[in-house]
Every structure is written in structure tokens, then in C-alpha cells.
GROMACS .gro file of C-alpha atoms in nm:
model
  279
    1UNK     CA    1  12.303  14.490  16.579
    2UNK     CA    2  12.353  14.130  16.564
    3UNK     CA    3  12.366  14.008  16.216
    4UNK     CA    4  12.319  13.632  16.263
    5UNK     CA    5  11.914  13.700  16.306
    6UNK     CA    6  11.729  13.576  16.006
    7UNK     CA    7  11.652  13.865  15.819
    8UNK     CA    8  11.280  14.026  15.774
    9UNK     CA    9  11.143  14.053  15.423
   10UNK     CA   10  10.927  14.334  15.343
   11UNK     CA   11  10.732  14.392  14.976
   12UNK     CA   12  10.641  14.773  14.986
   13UNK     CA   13  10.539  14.835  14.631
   14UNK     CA   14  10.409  14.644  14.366
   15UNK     CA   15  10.556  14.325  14.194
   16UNK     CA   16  10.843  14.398  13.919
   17UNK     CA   17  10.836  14.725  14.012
   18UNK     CA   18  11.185  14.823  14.113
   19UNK     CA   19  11.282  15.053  14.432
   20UNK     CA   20  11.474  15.341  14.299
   21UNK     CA   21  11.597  15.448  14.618
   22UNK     CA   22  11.656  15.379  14.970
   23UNK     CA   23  11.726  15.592  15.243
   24UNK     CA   24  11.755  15.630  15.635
   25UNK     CA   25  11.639  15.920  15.781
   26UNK     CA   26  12.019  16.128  15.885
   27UNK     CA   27  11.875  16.229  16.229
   28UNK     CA   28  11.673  15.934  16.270
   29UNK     CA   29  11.736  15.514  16.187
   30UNK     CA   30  11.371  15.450  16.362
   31UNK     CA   31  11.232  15.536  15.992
   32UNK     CA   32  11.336  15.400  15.607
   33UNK     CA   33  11.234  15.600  15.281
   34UNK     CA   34  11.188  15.424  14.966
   35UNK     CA   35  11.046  15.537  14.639
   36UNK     CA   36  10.988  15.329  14.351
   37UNK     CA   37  10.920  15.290  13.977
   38UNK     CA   38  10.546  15.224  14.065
   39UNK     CA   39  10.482  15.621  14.141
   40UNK     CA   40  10.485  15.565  14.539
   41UNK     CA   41  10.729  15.705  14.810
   42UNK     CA   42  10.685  15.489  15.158
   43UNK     CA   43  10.828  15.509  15.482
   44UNK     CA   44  10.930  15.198  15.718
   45UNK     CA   45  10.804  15.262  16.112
   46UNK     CA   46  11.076  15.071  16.226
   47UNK     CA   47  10.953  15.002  16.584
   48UNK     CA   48  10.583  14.930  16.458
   49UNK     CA   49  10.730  14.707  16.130
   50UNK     CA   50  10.482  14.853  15.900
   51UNK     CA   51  10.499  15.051  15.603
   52UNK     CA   52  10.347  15.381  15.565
   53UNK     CA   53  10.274  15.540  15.191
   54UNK     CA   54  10.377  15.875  15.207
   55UNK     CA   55  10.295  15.963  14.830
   56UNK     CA   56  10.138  15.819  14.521
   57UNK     CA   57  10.144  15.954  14.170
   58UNK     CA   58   9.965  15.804  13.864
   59UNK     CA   59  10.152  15.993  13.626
   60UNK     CA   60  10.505  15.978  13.690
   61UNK     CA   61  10.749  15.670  13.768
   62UNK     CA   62  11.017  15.781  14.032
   63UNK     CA   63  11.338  15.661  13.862
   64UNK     CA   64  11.542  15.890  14.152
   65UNK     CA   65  11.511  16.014  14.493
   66UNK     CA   66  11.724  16.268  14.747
   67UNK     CA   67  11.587  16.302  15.117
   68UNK     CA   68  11.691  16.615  15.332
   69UNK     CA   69  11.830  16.613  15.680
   70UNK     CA   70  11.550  16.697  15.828
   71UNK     CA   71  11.318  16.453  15.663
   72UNK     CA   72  11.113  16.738  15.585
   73UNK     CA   73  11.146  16.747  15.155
   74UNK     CA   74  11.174  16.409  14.925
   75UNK     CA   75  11.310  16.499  14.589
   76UNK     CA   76  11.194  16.301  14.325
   77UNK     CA   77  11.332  16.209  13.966
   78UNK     CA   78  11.159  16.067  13.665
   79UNK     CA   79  11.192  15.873  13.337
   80UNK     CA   80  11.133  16.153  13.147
   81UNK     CA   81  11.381  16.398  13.314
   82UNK     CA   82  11.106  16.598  13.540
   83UNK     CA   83  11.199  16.700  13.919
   84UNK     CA   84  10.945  16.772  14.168
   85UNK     CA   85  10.942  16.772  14.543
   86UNK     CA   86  10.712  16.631  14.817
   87UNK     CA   87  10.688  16.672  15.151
   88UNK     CA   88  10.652  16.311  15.300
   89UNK     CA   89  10.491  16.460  15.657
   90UNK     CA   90  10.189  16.527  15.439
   91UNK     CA   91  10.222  16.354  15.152
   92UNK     CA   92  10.139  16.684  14.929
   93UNK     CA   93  10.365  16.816  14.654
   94UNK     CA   94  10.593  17.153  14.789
   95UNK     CA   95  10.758  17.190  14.448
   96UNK     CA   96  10.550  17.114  14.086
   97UNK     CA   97  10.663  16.863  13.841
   98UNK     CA   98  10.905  17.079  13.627
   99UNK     CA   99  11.105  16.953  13.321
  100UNK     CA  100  11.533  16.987  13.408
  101UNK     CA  101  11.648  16.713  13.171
  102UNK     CA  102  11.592  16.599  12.830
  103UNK     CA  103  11.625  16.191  12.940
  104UNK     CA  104  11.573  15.979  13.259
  105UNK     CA  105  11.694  16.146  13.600
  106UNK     CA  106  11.936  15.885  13.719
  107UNK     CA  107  12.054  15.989  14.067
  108UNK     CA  108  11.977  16.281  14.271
  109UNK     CA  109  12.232  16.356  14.575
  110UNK     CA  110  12.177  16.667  14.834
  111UNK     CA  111  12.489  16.818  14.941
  112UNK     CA  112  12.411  16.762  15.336
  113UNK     CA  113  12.758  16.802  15.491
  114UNK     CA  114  12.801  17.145  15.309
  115UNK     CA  115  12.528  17.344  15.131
  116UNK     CA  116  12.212  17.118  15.155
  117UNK     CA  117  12.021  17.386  14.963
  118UNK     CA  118  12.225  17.234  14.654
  119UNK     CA  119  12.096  16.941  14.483
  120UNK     CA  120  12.338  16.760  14.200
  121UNK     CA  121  12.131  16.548  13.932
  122UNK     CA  122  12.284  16.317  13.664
  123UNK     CA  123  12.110  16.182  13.356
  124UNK     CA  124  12.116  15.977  13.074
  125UNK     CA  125  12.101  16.315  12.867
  126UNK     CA  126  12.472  16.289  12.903
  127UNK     CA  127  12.463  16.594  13.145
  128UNK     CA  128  12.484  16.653  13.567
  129UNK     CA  129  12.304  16.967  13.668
  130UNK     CA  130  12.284  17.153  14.017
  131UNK     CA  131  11.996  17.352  14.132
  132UNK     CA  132  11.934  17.585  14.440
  133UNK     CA  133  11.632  17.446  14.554
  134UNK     CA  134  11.530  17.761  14.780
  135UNK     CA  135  11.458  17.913  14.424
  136UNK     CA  136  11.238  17.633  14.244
  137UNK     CA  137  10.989  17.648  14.042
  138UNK     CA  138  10.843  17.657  13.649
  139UNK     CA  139  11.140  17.916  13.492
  140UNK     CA  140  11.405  17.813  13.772
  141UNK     CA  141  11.734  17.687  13.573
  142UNK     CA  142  12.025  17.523  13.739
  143UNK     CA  143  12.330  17.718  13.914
  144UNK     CA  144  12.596  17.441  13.733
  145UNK     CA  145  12.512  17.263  13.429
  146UNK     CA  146  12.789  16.980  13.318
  147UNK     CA  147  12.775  16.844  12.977
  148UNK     CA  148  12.948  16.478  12.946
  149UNK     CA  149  13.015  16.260  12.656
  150UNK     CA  150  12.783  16.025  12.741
  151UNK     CA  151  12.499  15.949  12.977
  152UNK     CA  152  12.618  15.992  13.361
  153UNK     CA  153  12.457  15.753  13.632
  154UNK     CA  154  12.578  15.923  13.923
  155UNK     CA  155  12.672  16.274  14.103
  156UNK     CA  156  12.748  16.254  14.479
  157UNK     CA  157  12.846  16.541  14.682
  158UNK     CA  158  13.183  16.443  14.894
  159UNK     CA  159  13.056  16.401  15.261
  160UNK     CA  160  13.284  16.619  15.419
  161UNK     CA  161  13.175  16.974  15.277
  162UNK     CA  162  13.386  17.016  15.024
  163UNK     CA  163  13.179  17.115  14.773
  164UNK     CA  164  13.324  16.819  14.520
  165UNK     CA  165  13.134  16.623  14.303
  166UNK     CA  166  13.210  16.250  14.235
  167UNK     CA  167  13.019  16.201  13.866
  168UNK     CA  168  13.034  15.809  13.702
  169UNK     CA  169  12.973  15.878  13.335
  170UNK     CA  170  12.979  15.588  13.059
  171UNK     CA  171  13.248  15.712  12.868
  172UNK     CA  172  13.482  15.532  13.061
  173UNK     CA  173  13.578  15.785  13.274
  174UNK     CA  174  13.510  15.849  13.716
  175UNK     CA  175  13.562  16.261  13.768
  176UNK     CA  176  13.637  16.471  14.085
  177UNK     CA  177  13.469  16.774  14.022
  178UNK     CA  178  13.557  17.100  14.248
  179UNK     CA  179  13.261  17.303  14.218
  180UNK     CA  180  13.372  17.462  14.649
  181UNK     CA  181  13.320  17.820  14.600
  182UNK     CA  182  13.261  17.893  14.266
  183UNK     CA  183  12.869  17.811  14.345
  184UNK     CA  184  12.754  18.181  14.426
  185UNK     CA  185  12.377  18.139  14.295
  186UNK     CA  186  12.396  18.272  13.951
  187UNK     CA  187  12.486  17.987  13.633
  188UNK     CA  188  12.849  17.902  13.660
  189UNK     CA  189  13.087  17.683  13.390
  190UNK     CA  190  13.158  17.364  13.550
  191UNK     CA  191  13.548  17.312  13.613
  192UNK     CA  192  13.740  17.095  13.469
  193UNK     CA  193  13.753  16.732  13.729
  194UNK     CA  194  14.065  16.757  13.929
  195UNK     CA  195  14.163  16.438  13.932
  196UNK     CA  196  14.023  16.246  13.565
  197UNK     CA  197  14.035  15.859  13.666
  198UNK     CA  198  14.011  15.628  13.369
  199UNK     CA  199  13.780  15.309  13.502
  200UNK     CA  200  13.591  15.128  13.296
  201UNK     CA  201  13.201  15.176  13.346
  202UNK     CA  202  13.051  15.070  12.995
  203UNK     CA  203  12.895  14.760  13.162
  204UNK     CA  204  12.711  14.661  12.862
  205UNK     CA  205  12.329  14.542  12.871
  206UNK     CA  206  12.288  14.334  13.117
  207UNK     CA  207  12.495  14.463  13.442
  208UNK     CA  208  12.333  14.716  13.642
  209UNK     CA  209  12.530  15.064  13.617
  210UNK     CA  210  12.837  15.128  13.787
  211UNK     CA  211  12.811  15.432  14.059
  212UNK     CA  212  13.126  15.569  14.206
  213UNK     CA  213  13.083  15.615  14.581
  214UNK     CA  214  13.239  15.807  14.872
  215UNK     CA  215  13.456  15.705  15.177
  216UNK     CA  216  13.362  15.791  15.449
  217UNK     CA  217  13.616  16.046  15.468
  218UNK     CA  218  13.607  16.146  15.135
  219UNK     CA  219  13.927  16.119  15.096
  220UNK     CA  220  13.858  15.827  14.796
  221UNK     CA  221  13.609  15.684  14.589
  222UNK     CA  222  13.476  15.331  14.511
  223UNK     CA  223  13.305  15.167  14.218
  224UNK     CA  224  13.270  14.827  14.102
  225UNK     CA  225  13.490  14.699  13.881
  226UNK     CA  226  13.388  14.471  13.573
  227UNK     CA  227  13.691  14.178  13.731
  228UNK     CA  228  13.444  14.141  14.012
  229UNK     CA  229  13.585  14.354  14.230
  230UNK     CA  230  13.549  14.697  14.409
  231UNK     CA  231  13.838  14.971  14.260
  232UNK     CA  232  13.957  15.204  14.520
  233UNK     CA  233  14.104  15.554  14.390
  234UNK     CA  234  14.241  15.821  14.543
  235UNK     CA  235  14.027  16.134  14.527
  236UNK     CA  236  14.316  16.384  14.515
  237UNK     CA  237  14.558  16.248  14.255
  238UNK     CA  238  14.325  15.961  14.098
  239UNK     CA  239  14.589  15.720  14.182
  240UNK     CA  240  14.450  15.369  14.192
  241UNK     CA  241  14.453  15.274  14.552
  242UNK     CA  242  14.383  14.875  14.574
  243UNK     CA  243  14.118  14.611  14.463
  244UNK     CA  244  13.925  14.472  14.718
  245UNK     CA  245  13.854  14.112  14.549
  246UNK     CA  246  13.731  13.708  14.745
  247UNK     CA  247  13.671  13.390  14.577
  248UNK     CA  248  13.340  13.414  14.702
  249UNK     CA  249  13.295  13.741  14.525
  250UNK     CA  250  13.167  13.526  14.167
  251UNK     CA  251  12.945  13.856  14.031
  252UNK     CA  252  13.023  14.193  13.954
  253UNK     CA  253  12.937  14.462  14.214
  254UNK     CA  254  12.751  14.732  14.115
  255UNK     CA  255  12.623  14.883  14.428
  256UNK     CA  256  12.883  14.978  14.676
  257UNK     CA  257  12.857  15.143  15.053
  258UNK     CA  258  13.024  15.257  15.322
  259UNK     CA  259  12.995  15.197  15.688
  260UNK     CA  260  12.992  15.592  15.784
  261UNK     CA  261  13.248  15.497  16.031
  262UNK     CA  262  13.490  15.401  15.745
  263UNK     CA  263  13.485  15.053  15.905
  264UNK     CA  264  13.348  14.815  15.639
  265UNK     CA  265  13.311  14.856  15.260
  266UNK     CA  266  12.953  14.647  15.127
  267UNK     CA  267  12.948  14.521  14.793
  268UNK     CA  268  12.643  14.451  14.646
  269UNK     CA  269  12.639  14.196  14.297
  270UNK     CA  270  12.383  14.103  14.059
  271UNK     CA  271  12.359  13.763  14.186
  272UNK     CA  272  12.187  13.913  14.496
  273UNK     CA  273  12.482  13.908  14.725
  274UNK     CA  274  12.633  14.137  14.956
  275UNK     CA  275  12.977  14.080  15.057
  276UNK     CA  276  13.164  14.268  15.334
  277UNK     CA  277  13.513  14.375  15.337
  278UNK     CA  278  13.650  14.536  15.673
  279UNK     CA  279  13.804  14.869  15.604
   0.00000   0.00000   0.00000
């Protein structure tokens, strides 16, 4: 793609209404998913530059979202802890609204590498659950429940497999957990996170939430650090791997990716900057 072309704004959902996710389709890049705090899901026809709602609810605001490999099932979080599912080729609901937290859903993550019947949720209930979603419904209870000291903002399944579970709690504290084989269908106790990494992630009131991410390999993690700068660990042994850091870097980063290639780390900062570091 060539990057020097002035980018194209697009305003899907209503003013102050924040998107609350953002995803490519895996076996597609011609179409974008985004839900948002305003109770919509929309999709981006890339080729026809037009959004399409796929979804609207006047009930619930979507705080999370997961999308499936197939683009065929959009799980949705809310502010009040509720999942539900919808299927964005029709727009209808496949799965009811059903309570699975006590607070705010705050990330939703679909193991699609390994088992993408498992879906990992963190909230602000201080807890990470994982549910089975071929067995859904009103009296369904997760497979793995994880009870943290304080709220968790994120729980990503590793991308190659694995079965771990990168969780960013506020307590101070990134975990590895390695849930693998122990997930057989029936309720499970969560393992103890193999490696602990002590980072801090109590940003305070005005920085967006940290969210430990992936490499590409998954063979580390990422999160922004409150320095402004982007903390590489080592997933096996936790060992603090290097600090990607520029002068032109003024704002903390609290959104990181990965190119999927492992060739470029983007770090996203409050200010409304993304800076690139090549991998």
C-alpha cells in the first residue's frame, strides 16, 4: 500500500460516541467491522467506500466486540457485563443478551489460531472468563473463570494455538496464562500465569487503559509503558526484553499492534499519533 496518500476519513456512528472495536475480516481485507458505544455494528465495503449497518440495538451500548474467521458471528460486550451474539450477514441476533459479568465487558478475544469455539472475556468485575460458545445460551456458565485483584482490560489468546492467555489487569501485574489442554468443556480452575511480569498498568484517570498485546509469533508481549514507550517481555520467562522509545514519541501509548508479519510494531498515543517502529 503506499502510505504517502492522504488518508480517507470516515464518521460511521454518531458524534462522541466512541468505536469499541475494529476489525478486518481474517479471510477477507475487502471488508472492516466496527461496533460502537452508540448500539450499532457496521461494516466498511472497501471497494464501494461506503458503510453498511449491520446491527442496531436501542438497549445496549457495545463496550466490546470479537469477530470469527469466517465473518459469520460478531460477539458483542456491554456496559453492564451482558454477551450476546449477532450474525452481521443478517443483522439478526444468533445468541440472546445473557448476563456473564457483574461490570462492563472490556475486551472479548476468540481463540482463532487454536480452538475458535473458545471465547476469553475480561472485565472490570476484576475477573476473565472463557465460554464454549457452541453451548450458549440463558443457564450456559463459562468453561474457565479467573478471579483477579482488580479489574482486567484485556485477555488475548496467543496467535499461534497455544492455548495461552495474555490478561492486563490493574493491579500492576501482565500474566501468561496456560490454559492448553486443561480446557476439556466442563468448569476448570484457572492455572496459576507462567510467567507473572510486574509492569505498571494503573494509568490513573485520564490515560486510556493499557492492553498487553501479542507478537506475531507469540513468542512476547507488548504494552505501553507509562515513560512513553512500548515494554517488550518475553512470554516464556517474563524477562524484560527492550523499550522501544523516539523523541517524537511525546504521549504515552496505549494501543499497540503488530504487523502479522512481525515486521513493524504501531504505537498508538493519546495525542492521536501513531508511531512505527520496524521490528
Amino acid at each position: 500500500a503506499d502510505c504517502t496518500q492522504r488518508p480517507v476519513d470516515y464518521f460511521p456512528h454518531q458524534v462522541r460516541q466512541g468505536i469499541s472495536g475494529l476489525r478486518w475480516g481474517l479471510r477477507s481485507t475487502d471488508a472492516l467491522f466496527c461496533a460502537s458505544y452508540d448500539g450499532t455494528v457496521r461494516c466498511l465495503n472497501v471497494e464501494m467506500r461506503a458503510f453498511e449497518t449491520l446491527h442496531v440495538s436501542t438497549e445496549h451500548a457495545w463496550s466490546a466486540f470479537a469477530l470469527d474467521g469466517a465473518a459469520a458471528t460478531m460477539w458483542l460486550g456491554t456496559n453492564e457485563g451482558s454477551l450476546c451474539a449477532v450474525d452481521p450477514r443478517t443483522g439478526l441476533v444468533c445468541e440472546k443478551v445473557v448476563r456473564s459479568h457483574g461490570l462492563k465487558i472490556n475486551s472479548l478475544s476468540l481463540d482463532d489460531h487454536g480452538r475458535p469455539w473458545l471465547l476469553a472475556s475480561s472485565s472490570s468485575d476484576a475477573s476473565v472468563k472463557v465460554w464454549d460458545v457452541r453451548n450458549m445460551g440463558a443457564r450456559a456458565g463459562p468453561v474457565v473463570t479467573i478471579a483477579l485483584p482488580k479489574a482486567t482490560q484485556a485477555a488475548e489468546w496467543a496467535p499461534d494455538g497455544s492455548g495461552r492467555l495474555a490478561v492486563t489487569c490493574f493491579d500492576d501485574r501482565l500474566r501468561i496464562l496456560p490454559l492448553g489442554d486443561r480446557i476439556t468443556g466442563d468448569p476448570i480452575t484457572a492455572p496459576e500465569a507462567e510467567p507473572l511480569i510486574t509492569h505498571r498498568t494503573s494509568t490513573g484517570r485520564w490515560l486510556l487503559p493499557f492492553r498487553a498485546i501479542w507478537t506475531a509469533g507469540a513468542d512476547a508481549i507488548l504494552c505501553g509503558g507509562m515513560e512513553r514507550t512500548c515494554e517488550v517481555f518475553s512470554a516464556s520467562t517474563g524477562e524484560h526484553l527492550a523499550s522501544l522509545s523516539s523523541s517524537l514519541m511525546t504521549a504515552v501509548p496505549s494501543r499497540i499492534a503488530t504487523h502479522v508479519r512481525g515486521r513493524a510494531v504501531a504505537c498508538a498515543t493519546g495525542s492521536g499519533h501513531v508511531h512505527i517502529f520496524e521490528a
